[in-house]
């Protein structure tokens, strides 16, 4: 299970207090087993707080580095004698499980994302679209549409899971009817910029608002490109926007800026994900036509639930069965029961608002019951 931002803040505190409180931070990190090339690339100074942030940012780029950092911190004697070591070992266990999943499973096909129960049902086309999107540096924008309640926003959960294993961080802004370009830009800037900096946005009548938005958008994308982390910028609930909102122009400029930065630095430029962005909405700039990927969310029915539980129960057979040769009849019966109970709990009307949320909640409840067998 990935660590939350507040948990990474705690890791940063440990790194500052127990690892980098030294006049020779480079030497200390090498002493604790960090590779010399990794340490040499860090911008370390005489300020331990800045050094800790730099170390954590660099370590968060992939699961191997994350686990190495937590393993190192857990071995520091000064931390090992404090109550916080219990939390450090919890983080260590969670990241080890993530590392095991990363090395033993196809993370694009994972059906349970975190906590052992958070499910992601079906969406086979999305999974393969995301795989090709990650692998193709020329693709810069992913659009996901579908009916309300079909699971468009839930796409973010799979993206967050994949980012943990593919070395990028999704930064999501959820729109409403009253959203403004200024609010979107400032929210994105808070994700990608150094603490204490804000986007240069001037929406007053003194300047052309469109030019001001364009400048601020390029500032955000430039900061994301220059950051130690790789970012995916996720704009959710696009179809909730007012038709006259200035966010439409902002989205188009953001997509174009990402496309232009990709041409210069495809390895580090951010990607853009637009959730709830259907073909009937504002068309994106023409230049982007070759860099778009699309997916349509569809509600899961009985067949998709059956495939989900069949995969999950075969990957984690119950303890009373031989894991090497589980009895197929028993697993089939468990699948039948789980599908029946989930459909009973949610109803089969896939047109209802929030249907996929109810399906996922019911499926997670079925998995919790399964864990008690």
XYZ file of C-alpha atoms in Angstrom, residues 138 140 255-256 259-260 284-292:
15
model
C 4.751 10.628 -27.758
C 0.686 13.276 -23.758
C -2.978 20.202 -22.993
C -1.018 22.199 -25.557
C 2.342 18.513 -25.651
C 4.993 21.154 -26.339
C -8.794 20.198 -27.787
C -6.292 22.013 -30.042
C -5.832 20.398 -33.450
C -2.087 19.890 -32.944
C -2.834 17.306 -30.260
C -4.660 14.858 -32.526
C -1.708 12.434 -32.690
C -0.883 12.532 -28.984
C -4.276 11.593 -27.523
